[in-house]
Short mmCIF file of N, CA and C in Angstrom, two decimals:
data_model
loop_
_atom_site.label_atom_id
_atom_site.label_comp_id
_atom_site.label_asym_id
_atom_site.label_seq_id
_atom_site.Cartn_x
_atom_site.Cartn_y
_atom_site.Cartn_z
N UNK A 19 203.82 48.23 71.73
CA UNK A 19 202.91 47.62 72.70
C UNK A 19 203.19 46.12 72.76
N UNK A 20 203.53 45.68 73.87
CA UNK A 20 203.80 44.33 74.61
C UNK A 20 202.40 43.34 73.85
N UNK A 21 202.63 41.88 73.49
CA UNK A 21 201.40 41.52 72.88
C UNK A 21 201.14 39.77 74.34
N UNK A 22 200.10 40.46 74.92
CA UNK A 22 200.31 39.30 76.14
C UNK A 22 199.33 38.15 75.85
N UNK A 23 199.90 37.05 76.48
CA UNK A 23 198.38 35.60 76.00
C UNK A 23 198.72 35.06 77.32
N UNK A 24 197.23 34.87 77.78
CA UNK A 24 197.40 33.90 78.92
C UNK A 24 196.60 32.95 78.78
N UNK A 25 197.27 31.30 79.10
CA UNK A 25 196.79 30.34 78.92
C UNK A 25 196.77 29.50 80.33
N UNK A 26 195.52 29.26 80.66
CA UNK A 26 195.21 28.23 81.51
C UNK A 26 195.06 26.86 81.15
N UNK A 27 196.19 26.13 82.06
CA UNK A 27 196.92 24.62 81.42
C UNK A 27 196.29 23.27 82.12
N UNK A 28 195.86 22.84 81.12
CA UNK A 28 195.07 21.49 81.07
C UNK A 28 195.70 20.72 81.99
N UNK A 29 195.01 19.68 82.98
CA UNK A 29 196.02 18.98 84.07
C UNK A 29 196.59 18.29 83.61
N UNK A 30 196.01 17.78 81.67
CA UNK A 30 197.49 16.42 81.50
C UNK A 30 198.25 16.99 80.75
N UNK A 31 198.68 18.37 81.16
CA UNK A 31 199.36 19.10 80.68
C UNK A 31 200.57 19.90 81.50
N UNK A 32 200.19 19.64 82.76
CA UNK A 32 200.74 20.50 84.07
C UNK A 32 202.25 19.87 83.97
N UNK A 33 202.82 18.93 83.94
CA UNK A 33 203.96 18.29 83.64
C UNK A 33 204.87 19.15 82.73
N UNK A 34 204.22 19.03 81.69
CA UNK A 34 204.87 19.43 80.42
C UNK A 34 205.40 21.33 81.09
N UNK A 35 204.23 21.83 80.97
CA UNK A 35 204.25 23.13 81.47
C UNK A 35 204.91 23.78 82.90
N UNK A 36 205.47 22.65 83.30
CA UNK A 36 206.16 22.83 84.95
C UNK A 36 207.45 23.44 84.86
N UNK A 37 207.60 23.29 83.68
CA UNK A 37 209.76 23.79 83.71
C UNK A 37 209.57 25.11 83.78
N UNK A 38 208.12 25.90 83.18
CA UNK A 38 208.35 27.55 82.96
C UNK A 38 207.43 28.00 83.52
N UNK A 39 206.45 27.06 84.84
CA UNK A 39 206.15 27.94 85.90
C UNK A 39 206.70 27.48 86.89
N UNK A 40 207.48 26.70 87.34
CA UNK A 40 208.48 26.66 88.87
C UNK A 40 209.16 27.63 89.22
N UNK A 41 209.69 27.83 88.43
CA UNK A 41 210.83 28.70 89.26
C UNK A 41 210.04 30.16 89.68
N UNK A 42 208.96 30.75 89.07
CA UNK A 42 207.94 31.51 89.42
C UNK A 42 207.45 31.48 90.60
N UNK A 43 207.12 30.21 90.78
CA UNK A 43 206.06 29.97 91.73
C UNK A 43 207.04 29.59 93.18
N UNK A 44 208.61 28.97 92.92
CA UNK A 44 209.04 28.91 93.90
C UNK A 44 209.82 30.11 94.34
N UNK A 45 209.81 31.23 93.93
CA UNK A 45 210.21 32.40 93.94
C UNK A 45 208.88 32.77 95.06
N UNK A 46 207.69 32.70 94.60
CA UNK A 46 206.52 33.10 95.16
C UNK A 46 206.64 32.54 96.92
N UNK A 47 206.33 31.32 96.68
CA UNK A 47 206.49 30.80 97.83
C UNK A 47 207.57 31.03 98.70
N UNK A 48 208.82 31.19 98.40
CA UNK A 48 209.86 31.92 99.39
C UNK A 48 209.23 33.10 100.25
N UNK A 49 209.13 34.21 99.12
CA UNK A 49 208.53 35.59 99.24
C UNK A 49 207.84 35.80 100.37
N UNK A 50 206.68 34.11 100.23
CA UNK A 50 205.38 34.53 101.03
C UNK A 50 205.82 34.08 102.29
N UNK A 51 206.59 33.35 102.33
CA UNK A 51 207.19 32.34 103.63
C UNK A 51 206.19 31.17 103.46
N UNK A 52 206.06 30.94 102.31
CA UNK A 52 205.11 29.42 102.55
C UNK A 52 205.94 28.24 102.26
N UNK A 53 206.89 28.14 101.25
CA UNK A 53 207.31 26.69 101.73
C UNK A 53 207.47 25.61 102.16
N UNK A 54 207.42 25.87 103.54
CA UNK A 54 207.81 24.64 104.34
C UNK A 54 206.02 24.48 104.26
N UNK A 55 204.96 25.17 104.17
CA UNK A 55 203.76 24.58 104.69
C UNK A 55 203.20 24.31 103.15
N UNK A 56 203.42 24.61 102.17
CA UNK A 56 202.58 24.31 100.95
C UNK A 56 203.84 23.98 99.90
N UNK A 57 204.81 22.91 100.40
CA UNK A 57 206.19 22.21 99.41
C UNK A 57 205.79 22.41 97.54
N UNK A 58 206.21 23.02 96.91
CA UNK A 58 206.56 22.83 95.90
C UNK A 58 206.14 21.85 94.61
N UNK A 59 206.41 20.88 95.50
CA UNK A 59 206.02 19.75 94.57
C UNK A 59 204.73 18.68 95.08
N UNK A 60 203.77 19.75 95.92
CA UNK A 60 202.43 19.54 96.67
C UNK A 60 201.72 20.82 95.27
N UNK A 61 202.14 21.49 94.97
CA UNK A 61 201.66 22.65 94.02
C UNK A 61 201.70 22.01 92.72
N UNK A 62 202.43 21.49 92.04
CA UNK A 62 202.74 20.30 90.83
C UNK A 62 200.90 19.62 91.07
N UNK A 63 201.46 18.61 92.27
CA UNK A 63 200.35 17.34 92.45
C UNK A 63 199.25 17.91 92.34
N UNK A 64 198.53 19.34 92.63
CA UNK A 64 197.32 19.56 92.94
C UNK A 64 197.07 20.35 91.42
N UNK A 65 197.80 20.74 90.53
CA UNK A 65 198.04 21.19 89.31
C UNK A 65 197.36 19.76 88.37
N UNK A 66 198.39 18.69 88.40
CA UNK A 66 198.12 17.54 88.21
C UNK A 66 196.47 16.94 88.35
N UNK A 67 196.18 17.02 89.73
CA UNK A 67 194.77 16.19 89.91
C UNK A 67 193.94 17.19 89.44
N UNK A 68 193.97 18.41 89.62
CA UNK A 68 192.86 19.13 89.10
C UNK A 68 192.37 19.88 90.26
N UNK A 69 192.90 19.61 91.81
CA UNK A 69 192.69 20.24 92.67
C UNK A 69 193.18 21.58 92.81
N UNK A 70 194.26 21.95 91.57
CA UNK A 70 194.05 23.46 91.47
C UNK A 70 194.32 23.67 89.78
N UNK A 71 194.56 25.13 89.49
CA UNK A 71 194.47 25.54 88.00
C UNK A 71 196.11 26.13 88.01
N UNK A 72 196.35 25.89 86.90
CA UNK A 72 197.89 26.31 86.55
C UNK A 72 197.64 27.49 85.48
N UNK A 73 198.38 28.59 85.48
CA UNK A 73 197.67 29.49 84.32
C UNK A 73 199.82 29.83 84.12
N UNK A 74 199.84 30.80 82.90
CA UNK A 74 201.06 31.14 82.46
C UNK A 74 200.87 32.05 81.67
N UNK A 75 201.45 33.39 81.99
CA UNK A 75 201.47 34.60 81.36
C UNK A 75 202.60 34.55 80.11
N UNK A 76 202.79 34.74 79.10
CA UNK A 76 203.30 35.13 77.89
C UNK A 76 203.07 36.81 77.82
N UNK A 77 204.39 36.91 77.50
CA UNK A 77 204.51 38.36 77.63
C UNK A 77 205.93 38.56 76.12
N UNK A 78 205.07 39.15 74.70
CA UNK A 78 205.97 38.79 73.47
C UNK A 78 206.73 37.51 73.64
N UNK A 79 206.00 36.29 73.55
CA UNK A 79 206.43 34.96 73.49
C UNK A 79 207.44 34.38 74.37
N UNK A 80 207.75 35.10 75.67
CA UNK A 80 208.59 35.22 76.90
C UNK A 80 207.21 34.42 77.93
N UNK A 81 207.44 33.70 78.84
CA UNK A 81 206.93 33.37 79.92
C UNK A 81 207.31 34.48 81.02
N UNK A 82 206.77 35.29 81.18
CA UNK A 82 206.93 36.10 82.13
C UNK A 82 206.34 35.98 84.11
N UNK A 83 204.84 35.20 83.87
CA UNK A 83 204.83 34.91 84.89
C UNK A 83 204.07 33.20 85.09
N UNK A 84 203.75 32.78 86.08
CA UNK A 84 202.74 31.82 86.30
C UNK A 84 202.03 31.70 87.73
N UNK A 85 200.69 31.47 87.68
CA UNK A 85 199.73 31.71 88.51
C UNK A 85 199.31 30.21 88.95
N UNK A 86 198.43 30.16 90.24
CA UNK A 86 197.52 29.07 89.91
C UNK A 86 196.70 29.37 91.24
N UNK A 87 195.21 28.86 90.75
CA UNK A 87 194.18 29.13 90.91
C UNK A 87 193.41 28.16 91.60
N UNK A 88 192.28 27.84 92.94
CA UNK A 88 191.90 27.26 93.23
C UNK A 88 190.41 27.80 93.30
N UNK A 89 189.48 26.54 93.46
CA UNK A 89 188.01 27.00 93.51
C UNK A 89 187.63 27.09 95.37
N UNK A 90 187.12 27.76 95.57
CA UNK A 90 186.81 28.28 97.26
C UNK A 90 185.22 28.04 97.02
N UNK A 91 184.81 27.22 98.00
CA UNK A 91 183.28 27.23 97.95
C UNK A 91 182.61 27.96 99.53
N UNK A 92 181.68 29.00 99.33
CA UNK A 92 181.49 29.92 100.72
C UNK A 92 179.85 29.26 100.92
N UNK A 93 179.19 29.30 101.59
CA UNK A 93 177.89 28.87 101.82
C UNK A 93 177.08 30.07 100.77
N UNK A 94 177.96 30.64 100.17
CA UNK A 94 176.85 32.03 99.51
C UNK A 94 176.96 31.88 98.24
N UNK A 95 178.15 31.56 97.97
CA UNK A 95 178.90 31.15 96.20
C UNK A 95 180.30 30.78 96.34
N UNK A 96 180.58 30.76 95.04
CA UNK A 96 181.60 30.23 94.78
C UNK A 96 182.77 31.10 94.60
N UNK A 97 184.42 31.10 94.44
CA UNK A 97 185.77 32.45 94.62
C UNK A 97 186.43 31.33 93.90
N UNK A 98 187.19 32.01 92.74
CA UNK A 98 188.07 31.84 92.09
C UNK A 98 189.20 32.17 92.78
N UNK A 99 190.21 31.39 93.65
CA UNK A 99 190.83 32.11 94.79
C UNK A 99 192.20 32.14 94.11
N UNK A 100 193.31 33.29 93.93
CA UNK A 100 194.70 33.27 93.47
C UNK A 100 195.13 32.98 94.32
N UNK A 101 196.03 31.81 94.58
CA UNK A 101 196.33 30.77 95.67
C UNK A 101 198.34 31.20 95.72
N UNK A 102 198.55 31.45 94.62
CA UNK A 102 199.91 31.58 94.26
C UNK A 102 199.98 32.17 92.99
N UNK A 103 200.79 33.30 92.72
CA UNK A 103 201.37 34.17 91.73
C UNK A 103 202.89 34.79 92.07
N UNK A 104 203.68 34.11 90.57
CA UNK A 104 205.05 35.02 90.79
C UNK A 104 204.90 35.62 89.49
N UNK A 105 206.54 36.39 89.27
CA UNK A 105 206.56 36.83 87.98
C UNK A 105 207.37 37.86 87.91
N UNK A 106 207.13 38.78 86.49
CA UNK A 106 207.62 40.20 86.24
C UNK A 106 206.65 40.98 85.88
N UNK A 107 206.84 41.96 86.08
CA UNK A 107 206.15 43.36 85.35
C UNK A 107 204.75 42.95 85.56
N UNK A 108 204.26 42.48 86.52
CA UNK A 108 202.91 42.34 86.58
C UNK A 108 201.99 44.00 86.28
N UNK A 109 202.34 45.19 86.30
CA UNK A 109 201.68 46.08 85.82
C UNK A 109 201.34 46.00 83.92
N UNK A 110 202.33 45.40 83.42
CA UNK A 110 201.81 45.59 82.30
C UNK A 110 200.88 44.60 81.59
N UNK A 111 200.80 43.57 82.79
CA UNK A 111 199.70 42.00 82.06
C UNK A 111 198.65 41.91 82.92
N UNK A 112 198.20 42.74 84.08
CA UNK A 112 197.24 42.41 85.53
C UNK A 112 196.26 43.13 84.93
N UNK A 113 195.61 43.87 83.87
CA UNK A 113 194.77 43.94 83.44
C UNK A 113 194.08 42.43 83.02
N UNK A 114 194.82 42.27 81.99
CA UNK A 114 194.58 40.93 81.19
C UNK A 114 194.53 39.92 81.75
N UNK A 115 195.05 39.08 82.53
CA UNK A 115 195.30 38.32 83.81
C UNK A 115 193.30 38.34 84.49
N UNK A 116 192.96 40.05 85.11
CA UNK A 116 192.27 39.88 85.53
C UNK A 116 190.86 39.31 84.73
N UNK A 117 191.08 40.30 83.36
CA UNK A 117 189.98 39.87 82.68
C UNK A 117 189.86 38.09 82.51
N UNK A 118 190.97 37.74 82.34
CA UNK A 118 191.02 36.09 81.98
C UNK A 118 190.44 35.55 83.24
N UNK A 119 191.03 35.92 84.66
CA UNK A 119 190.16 34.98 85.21
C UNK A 119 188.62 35.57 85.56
N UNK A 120 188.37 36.62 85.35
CA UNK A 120 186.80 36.71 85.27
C UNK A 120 185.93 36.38 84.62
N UNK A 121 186.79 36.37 83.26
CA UNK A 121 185.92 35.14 82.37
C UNK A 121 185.72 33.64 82.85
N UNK A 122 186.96 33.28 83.63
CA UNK A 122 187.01 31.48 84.10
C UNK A 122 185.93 31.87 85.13
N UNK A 123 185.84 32.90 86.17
CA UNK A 123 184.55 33.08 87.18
C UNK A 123 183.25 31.94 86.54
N UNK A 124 183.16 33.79 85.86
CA UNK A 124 182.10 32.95 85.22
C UNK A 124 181.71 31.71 84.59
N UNK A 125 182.75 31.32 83.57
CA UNK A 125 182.65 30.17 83.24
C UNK A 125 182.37 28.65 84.73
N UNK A 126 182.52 28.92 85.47
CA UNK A 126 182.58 28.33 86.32
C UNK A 126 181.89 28.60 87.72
N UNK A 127 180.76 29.68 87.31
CA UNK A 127 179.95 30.08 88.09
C UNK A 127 180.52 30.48 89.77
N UNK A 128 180.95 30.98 89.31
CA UNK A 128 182.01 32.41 90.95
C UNK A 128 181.80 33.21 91.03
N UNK A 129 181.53 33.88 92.12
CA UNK A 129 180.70 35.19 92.57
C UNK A 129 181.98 36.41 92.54
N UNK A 130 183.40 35.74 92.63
CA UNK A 130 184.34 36.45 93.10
C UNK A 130 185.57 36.01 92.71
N UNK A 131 186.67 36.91 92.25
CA UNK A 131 188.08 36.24 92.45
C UNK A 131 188.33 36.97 93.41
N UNK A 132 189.77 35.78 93.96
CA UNK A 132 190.22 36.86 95.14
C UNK A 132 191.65 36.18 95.54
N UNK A 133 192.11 37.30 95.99
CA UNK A 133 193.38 36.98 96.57
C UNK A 133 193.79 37.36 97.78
N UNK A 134 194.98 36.53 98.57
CA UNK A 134 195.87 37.06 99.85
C UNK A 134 197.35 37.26 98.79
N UNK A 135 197.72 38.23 99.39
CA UNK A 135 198.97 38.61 98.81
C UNK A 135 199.79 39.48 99.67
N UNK A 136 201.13 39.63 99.37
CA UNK A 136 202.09 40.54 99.93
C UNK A 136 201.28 41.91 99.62
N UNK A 137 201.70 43.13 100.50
CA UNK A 137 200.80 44.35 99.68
C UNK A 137 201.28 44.65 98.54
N UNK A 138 202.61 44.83 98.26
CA UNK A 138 203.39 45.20 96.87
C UNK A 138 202.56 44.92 95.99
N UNK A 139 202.21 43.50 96.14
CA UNK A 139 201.57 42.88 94.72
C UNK A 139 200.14 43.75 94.47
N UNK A 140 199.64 43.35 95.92
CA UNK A 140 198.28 44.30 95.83
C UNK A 140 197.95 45.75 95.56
N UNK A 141 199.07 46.44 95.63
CA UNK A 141 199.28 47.59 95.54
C UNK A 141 199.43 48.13 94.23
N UNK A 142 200.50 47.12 93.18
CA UNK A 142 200.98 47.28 91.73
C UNK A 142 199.83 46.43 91.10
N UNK A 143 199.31 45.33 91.58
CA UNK A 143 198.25 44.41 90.30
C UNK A 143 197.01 44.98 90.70
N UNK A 144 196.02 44.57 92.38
CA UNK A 144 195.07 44.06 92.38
C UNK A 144 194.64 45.29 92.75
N UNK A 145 194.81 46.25 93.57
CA UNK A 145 193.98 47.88 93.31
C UNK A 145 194.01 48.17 92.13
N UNK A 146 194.87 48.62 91.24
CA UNK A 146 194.45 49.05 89.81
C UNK A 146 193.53 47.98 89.46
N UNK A 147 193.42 47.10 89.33
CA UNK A 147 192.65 46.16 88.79
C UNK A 147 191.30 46.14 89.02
N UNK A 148 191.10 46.74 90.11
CA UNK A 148 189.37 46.49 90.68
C UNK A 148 189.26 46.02 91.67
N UNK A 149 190.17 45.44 92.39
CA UNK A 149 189.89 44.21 93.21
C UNK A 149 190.05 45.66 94.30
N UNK A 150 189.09 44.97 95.43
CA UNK A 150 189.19 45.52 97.21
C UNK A 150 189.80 45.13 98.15
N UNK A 151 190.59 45.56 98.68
CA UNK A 151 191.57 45.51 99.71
C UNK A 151 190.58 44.65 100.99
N UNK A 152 190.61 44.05 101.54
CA UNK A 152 189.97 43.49 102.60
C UNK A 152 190.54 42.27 103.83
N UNK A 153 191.04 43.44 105.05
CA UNK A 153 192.34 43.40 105.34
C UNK A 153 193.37 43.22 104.76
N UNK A 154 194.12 42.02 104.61
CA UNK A 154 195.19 41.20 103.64
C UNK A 154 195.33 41.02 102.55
N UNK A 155 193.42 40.84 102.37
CA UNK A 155 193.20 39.82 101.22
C UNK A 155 192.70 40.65 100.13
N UNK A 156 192.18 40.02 99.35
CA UNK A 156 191.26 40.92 98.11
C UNK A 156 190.48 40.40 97.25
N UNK A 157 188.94 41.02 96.72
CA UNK A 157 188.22 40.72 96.43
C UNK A 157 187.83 41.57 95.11
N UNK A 158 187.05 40.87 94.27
CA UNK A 158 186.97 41.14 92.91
C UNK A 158 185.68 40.66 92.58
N UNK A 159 184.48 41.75 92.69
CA UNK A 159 183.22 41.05 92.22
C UNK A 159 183.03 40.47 91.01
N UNK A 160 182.78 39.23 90.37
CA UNK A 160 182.27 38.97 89.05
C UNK A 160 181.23 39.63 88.55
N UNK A 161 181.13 40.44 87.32
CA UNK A 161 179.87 40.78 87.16
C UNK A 161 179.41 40.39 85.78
#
């Protein structure tokens, strides 16, 4: 059994931690066709200020994937929104992944995580996971 840790990275930390989630995340962004509208090193800066969350999957002391996370405020509550995720083998860590950020939900008072994603992803992580298909996107009640 695979032994996974996921750590969500402090912003004066996002620097340090950038060499082993880039190439993840610019993998991601190809994928999605975002690029040219959300550059690379606009994902760093907002890592940096705190305007988003940097997280990094360990998978047996391997960096396997990296995530990052923004806060969505709705007039009803608050969404832990997965803004960007690359990686590998996301079936064997999207349990854990999910539990981690439902704990940050809460910690941070969010009604919801949620994501837009390719379907693949949604198909292999965020249905098994709990989360609801809703059109594109997907939703994950905190409870």
């Amino acid at each position: 059994m695979s032994k996974i840790d996921i750590y969500k990275i402090p912003t004066h930390e996002a620097g340090h931690y950038w060499g082993a989630m880039r190439d993840f995340l610019e993998s991601a962004l190809v994928k999605f066709n975002m690029g040219e509208k959300y550059p690379l090193d606009c994902v760093l800066r907002d890592l940096i200020t705190g305007d988003a969350q940097g997280w990094i999957i360990i998978q047996d002391d391997i960096a396997v994937s990296a995530a990052v996370t923004e806060l969505q405020e709705y007039p009803t509550g608050r969404a832990v929104n997965i803004f960007l995720m690359g990686g590998h083998d996301m079936k064997s860590w999207g349990a854990e992944l999910t539990e981690t950020l439902r704990l940050y939900a809460v910690e941070v008072g969010a009604k919801w995580v949620e994501a837009g994603t390719r379907d693949a992803i949604g198909k292999d992580y965020l249905l098994p996971a709990g989360y609801r298909k809703l059109q594109s996107s997907y939703s994950y009640e905190v409870h």
